[in-house]
Short mmCIF file of C-alpha atoms and ligand atoms in Angstrom, two decimals:
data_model
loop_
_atom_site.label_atom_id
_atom_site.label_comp_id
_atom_site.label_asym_id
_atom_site.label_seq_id
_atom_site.Cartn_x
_atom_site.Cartn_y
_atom_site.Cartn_z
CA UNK A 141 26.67 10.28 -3.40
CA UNK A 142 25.00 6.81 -2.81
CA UNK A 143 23.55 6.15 0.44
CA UNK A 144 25.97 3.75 2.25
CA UNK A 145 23.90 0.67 3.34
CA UNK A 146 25.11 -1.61 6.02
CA UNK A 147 23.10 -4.80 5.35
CA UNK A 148 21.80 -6.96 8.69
CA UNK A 149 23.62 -10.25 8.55
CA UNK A 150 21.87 -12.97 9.94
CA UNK A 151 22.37 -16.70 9.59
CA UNK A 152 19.49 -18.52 7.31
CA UNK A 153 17.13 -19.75 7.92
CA UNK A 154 16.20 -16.41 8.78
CA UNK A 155 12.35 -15.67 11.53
CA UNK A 156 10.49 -12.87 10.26
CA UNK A 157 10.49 -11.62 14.25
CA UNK A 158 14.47 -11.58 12.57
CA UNK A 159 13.91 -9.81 9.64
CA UNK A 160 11.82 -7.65 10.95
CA UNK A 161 13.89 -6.36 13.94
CA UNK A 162 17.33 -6.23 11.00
CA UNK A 163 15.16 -3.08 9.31
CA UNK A 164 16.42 -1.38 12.87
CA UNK A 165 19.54 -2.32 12.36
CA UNK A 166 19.71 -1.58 9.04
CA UNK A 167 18.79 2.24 9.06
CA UNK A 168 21.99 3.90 10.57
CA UNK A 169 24.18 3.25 7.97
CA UNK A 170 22.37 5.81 5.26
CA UNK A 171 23.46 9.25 4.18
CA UNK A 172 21.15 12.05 4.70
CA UNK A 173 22.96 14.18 1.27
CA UNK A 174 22.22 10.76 -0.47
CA UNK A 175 18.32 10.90 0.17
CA UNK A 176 17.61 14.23 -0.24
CA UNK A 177 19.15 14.35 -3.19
CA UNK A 178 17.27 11.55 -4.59
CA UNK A 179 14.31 12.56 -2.70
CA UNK A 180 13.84 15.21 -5.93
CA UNK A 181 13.07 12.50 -8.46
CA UNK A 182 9.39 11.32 -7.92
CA UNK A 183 8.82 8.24 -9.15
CA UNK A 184 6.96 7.57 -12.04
CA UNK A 185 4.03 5.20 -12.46
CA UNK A 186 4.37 2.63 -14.49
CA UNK A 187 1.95 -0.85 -15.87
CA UNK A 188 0.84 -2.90 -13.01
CA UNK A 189 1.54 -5.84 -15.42
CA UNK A 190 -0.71 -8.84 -15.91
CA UNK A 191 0.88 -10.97 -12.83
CA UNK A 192 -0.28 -9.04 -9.42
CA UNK A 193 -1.69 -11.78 -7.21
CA UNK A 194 -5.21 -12.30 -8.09
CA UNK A 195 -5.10 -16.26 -7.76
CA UNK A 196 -7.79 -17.46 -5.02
CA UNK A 197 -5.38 -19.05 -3.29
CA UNK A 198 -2.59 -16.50 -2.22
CA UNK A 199 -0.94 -18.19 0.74
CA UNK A 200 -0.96 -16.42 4.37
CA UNK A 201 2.86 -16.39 3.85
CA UNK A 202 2.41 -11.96 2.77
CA UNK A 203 5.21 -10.79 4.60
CA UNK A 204 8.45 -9.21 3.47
CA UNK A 205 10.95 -12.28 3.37
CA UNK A 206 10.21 -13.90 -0.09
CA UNK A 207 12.89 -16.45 -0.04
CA UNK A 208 11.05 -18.90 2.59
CA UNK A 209 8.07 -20.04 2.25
CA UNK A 210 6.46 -20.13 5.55
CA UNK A 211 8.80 -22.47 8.00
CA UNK A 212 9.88 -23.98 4.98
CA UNK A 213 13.91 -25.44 5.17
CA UNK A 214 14.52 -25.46 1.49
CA UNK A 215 14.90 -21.70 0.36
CA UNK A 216 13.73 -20.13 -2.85
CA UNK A 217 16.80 -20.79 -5.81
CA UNK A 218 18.53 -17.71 -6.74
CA UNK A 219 20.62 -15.34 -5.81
CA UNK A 220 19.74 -13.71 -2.39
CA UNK A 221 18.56 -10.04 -2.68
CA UNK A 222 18.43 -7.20 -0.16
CA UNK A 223 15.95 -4.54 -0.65
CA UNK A 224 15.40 -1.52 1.47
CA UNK A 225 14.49 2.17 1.34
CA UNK A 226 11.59 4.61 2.44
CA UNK A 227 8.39 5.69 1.23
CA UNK A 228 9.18 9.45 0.60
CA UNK A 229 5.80 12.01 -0.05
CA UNK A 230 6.63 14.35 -2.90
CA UNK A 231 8.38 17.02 -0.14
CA UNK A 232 10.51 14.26 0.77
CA UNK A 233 8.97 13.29 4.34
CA UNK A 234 8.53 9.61 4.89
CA UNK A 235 5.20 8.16 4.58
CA UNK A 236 4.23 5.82 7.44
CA UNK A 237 1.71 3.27 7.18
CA UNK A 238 2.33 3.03 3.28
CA UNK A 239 1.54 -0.46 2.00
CA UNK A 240 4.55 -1.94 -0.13
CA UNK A 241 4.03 -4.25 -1.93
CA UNK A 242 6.37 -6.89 -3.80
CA UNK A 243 5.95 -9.54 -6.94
CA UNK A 244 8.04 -10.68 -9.25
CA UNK A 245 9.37 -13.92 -11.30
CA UNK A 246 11.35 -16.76 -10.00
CA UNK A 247 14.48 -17.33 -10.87
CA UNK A 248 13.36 -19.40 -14.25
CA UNK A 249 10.95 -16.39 -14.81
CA UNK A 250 7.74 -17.74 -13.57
CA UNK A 251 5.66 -16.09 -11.77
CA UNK A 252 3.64 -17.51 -8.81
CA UNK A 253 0.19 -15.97 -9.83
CA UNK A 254 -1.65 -14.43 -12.93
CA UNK A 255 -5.44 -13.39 -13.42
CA UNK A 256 -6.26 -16.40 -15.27
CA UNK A 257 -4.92 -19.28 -12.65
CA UNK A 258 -4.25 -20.67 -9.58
CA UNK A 259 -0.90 -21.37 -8.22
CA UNK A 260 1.93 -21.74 -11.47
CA UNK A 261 2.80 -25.07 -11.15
CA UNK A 262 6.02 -24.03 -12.95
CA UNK A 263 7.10 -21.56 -10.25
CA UNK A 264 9.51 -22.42 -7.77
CA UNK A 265 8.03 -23.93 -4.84
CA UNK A 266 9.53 -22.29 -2.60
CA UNK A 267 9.26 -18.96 -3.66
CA UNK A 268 6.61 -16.61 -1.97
CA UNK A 269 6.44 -14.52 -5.05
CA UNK A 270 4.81 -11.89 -3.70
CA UNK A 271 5.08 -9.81 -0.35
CA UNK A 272 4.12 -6.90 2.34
CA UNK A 273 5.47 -4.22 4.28
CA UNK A 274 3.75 -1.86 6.03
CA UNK A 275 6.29 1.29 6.31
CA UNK A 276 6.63 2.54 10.11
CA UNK A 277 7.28 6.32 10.79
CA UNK A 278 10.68 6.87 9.13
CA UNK A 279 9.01 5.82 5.78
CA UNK A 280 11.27 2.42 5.58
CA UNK A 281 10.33 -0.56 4.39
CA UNK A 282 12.79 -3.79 3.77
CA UNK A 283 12.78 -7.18 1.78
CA UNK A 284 14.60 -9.93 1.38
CA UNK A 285 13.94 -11.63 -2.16
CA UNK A 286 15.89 -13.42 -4.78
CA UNK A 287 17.44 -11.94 -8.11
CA UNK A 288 13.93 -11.94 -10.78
CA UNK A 289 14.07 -14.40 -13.67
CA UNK A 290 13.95 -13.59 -17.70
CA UNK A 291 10.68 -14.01 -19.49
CA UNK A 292 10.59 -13.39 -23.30
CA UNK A 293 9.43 -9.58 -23.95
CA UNK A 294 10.91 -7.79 -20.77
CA UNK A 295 14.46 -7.39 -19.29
CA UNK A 296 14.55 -8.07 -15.94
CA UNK A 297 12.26 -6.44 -13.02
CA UNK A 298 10.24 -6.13 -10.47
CA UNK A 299 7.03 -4.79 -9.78
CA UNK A 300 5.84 -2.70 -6.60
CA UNK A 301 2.49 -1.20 -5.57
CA UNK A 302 2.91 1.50 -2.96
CA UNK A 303 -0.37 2.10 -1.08
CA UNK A 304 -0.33 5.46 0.63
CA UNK A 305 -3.02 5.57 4.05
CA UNK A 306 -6.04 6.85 3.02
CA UNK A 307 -5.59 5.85 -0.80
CA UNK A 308 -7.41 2.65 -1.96
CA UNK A 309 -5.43 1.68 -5.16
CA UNK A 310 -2.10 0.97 -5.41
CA UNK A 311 0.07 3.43 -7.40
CA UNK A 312 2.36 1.08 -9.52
CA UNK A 313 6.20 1.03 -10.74
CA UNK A 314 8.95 -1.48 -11.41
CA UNK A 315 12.61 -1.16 -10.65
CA UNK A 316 15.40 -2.61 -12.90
CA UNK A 317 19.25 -3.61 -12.92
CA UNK A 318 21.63 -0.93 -13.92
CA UNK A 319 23.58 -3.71 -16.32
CA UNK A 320 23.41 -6.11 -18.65
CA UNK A 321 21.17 -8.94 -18.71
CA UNK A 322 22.31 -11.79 -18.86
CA UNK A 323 20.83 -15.47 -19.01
CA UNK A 324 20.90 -18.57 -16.83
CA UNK A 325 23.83 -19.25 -19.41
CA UNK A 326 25.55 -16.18 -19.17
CA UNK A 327 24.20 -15.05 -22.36
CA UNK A 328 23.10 -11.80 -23.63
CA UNK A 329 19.24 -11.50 -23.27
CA UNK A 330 17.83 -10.44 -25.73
CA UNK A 331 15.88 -7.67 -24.10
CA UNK A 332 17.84 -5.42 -22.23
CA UNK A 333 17.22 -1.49 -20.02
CA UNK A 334 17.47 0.35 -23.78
CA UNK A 335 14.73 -1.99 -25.37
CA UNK A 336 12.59 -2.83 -22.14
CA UNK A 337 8.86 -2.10 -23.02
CA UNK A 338 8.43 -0.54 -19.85
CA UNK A 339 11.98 1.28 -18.90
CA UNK A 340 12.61 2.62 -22.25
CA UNK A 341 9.37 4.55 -22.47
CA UNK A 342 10.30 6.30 -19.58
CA UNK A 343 11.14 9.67 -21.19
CA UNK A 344 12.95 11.66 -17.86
CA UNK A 345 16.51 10.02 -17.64
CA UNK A 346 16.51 11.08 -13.83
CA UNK A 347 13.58 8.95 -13.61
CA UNK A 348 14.62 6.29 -15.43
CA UNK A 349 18.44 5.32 -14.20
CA UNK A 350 16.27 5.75 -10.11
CA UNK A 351 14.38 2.90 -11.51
CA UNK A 352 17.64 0.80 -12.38
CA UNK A 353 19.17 -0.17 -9.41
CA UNK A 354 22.98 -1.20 -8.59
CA UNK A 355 22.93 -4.14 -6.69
CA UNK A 356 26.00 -4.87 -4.62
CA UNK A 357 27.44 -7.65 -2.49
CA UNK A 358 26.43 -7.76 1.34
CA UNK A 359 29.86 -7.09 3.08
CA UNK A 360 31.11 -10.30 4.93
CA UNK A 361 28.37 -12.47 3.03
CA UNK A 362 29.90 -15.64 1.81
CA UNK A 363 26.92 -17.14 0.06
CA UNK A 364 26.53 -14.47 -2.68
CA UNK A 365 23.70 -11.86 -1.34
CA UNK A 366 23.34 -8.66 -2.88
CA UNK A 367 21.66 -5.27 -1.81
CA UNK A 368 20.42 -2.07 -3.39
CA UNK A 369 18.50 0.64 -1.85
CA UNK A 370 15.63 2.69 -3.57
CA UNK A 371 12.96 5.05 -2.33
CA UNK A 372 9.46 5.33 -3.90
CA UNK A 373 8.92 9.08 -4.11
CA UNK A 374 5.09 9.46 -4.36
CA UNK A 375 4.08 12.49 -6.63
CA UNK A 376 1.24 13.49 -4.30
CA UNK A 377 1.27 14.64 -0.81
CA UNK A 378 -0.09 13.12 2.14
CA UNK A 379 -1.56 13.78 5.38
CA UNK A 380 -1.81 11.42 7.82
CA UNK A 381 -5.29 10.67 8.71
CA UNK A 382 -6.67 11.44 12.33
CA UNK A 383 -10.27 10.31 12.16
CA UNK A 384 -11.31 8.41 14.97
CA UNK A 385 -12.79 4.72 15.24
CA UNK A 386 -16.21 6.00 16.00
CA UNK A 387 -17.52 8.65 18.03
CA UNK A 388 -19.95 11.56 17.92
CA UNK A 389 -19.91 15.38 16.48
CA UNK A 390 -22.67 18.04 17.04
CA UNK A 391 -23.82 19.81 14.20
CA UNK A 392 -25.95 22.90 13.36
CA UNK A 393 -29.33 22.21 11.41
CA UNK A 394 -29.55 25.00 8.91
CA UNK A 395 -33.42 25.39 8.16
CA UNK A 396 -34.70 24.49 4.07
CA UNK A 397 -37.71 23.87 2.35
CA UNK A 398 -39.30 20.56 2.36
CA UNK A 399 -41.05 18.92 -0.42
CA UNK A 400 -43.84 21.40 0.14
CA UNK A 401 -44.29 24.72 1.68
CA UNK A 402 -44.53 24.75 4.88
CA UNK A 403 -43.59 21.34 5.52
CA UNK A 404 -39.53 22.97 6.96
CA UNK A 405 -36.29 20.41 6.71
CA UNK A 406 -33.10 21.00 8.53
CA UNK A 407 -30.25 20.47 6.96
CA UNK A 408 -26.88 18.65 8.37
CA UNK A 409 -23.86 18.44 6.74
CA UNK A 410 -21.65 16.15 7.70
CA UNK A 411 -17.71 15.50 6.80
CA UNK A 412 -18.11 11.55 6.56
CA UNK A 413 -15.78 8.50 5.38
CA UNK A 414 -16.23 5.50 3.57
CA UNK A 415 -17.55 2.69 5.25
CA UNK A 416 -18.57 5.04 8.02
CA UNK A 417 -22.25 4.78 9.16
CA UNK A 418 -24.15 7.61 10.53
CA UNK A 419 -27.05 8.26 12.63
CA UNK A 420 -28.76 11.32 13.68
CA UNK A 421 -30.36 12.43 17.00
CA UNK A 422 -32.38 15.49 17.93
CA UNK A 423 -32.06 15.68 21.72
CA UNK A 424 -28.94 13.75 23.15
CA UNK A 425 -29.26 13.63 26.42
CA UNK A 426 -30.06 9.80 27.99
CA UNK A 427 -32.68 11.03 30.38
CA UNK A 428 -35.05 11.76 27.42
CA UNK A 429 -37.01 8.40 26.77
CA UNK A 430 -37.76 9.28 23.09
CA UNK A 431 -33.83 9.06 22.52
CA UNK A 432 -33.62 7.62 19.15
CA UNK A 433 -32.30 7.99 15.52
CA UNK A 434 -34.20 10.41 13.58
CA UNK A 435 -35.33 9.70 10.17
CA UNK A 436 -34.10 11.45 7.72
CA UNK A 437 -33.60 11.93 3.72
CA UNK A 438 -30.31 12.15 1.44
CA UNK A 439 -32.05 15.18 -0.68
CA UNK A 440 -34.00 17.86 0.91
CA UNK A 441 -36.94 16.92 -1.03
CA UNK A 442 -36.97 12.94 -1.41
CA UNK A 443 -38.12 10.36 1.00
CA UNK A 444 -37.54 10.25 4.33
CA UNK A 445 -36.90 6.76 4.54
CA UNK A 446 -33.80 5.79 7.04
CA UNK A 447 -32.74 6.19 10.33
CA UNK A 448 -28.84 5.22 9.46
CA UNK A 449 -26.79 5.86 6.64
CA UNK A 450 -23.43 4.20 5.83
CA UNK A 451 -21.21 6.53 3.41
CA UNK A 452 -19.76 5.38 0.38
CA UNK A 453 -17.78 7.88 -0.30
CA UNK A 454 -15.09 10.55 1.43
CA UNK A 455 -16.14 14.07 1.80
CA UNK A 456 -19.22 16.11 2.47
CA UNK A 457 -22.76 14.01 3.24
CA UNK A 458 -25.66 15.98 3.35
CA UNK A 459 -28.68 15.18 5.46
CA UNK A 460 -32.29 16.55 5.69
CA UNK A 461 -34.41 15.75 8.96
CA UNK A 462 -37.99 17.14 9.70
CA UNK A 463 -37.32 17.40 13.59
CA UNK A 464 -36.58 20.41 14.68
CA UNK A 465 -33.31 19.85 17.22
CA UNK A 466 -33.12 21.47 20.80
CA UNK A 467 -31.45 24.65 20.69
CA UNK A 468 -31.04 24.16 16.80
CA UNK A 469 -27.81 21.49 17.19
CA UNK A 470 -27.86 17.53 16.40
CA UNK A 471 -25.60 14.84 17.75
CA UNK A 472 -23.81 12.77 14.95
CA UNK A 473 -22.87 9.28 15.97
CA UNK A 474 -20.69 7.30 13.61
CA UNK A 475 -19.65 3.81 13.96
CA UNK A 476 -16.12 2.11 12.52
CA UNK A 477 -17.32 0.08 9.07
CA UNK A 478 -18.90 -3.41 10.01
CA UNK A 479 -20.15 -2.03 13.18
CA UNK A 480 -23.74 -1.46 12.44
CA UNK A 481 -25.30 -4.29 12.24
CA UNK A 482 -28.82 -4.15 14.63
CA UNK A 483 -28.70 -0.59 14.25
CA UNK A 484 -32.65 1.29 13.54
FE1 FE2 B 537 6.77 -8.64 -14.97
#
């Protein structure tokens, strides 16, 4: 059963405040049987491809309407192409605060950026080329774009990069059309879904025909907009982060061996986050003048040689100090990343 999408009409040109608020609109129309039932095929990762936007000069122009270019009046040429759907976790619940991302050809079948240049003179100039979304808490995410170009080797596509919170590389895929491809002549291209480099070496079929997507006409549009719905269905779980933009913890110091015998370390450990940077104090009350950062060492036997200690990784940072804490506990303060500077 496809889900039954009622597309927001809207006269162009089209605000993003617009676009933004159709999304609301937008999401009634689905079927729950439809999603769950697709909600089973994961989505499968596929090349990046040489064209994500690595040009210097990306415009500010990032959000989810590719079609204008900033405030421009002359609209990207092509056929105008809804895009909608949710960010599903791999038991199906929607992912909020998922970047989506969006880049594909023009309708020639240049693309906007590569790795090697600036801007593609060659690409329409009023085509974004690339854009954003940031999915709110029903997982959905929306885009308005126009039908992708040929280029010799591929049939045609587009390429996403779904950023789930707390992940810092994009997982990658591409989405198809479920027919034939056909030129800006109407002829048969001469790469098509069954030859496609990148759709035909995806082996699951249930996987495969998710990624080719049947675009249909927007009810009541009379300038030849289309629509298709797809969810990304991560194959990972997720769990929304709760750590907080800086704050303190108190923490047990478990006694070890120094560098030497008799010369006693205490040991913190400490569930830190990238970016994070931590200090550690003794005695935390604000009537004690010594209040300070302790010194400490990142091995129980090297140098003690810093009083701060921003963490470069996610998990478990261990942390010896030689001062012994009041009643055995330490206070943990930890500051946002790009907080620190000044710090001792
Ligand atoms: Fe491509």
């Amino acid at each position: 059963m496809k889900p039954v999408f009622v597309p927001p009409r809207f006269h162009i040109p089209l605000s993003r405040r617009r676009l933004l608020r159709a999304l609301a609109v937008a999401s009634a129309g689905f079927s729950l049987r439809g999603y769950l039932a697709e909600a089973l095929t994961l989505s499968p990762t596929v090349t990046q491809g040489p064209y994500y936007p690595l040009a210097k000069n990306i415009p500010l122009d990032k959000d989810n309407d590719l079609v204008q270019l900033n405030d421009n009046l002359i609209l990207a040429a092509g056929v105008v192409t809804w895009i909608t759907g949710r960010v599903l976790d791999s038991s199906g619940n929607p992912v909020k605060g998922a970047l989506v991302e969006l880049w594909h050809a023009d309708r020639e079948g240049d693309y906007l950026y590569s790795t090697s240049a600036a801007r593609n003179s060659a690409c329409d100039a009023n085509f974004a080329g690339f854009g954003q979304y940031f999915t709110g808490a029903d997982g959905r995410y929306l885009f308005r774009t126009i039908k992708a170009g040929l280029y010799r080797g591929r049939t045609r596509h587009l390429h996403w990069g779904i950023t789930l919170p707390g992940e810092k590389t994009r997982t990658t895929t591409q989405t198809g059309w479920n027919e034939t491809a056909l030129d800006l002549n109407g002829a048969v291209w001469e790469t098509q879904n069954s030859n496609d480099n990148v759709f035909s070496t995806v082996s699951n079929s249930a996987q495969r025909s998710a990624m080719l997507l049947d675009f249909t006409a927007v009810a009541g549009a009379t300038t030849g907009e289309v629509e298709a719905t797809w969810d990304y269905v991560a194959g990972r779980t997720y769990t929304e982060p709760t750590y907080p933009n800086g704050g303190s913890l108190v923490v047990a110091g478990a006694p070890v061996d120094g560098p030497s015998s008799g010369n006693a370390r205490f040991k913190l450990t400490i569930p830190a986050y990238a970016g994070y940077s931590y200090e550690i104090y003794g005695n935390p009350t604000f009537a004690d003048l010594g209040w300070q950062a302790l010194p400490f060492s990142l091995t129980q036997t090297g140098t003690v040689d810093r009083s701060i200690h921003t963490a470069t990784a996610e998990g478990s940072l261990d942390v010896f100090v030689e001062q012994k804490a009041t009643k055995g506990f330490y206070a943990v303060t930890f500051r946002v990343p790009g907080a620190n500077t000044g710090s001792p």
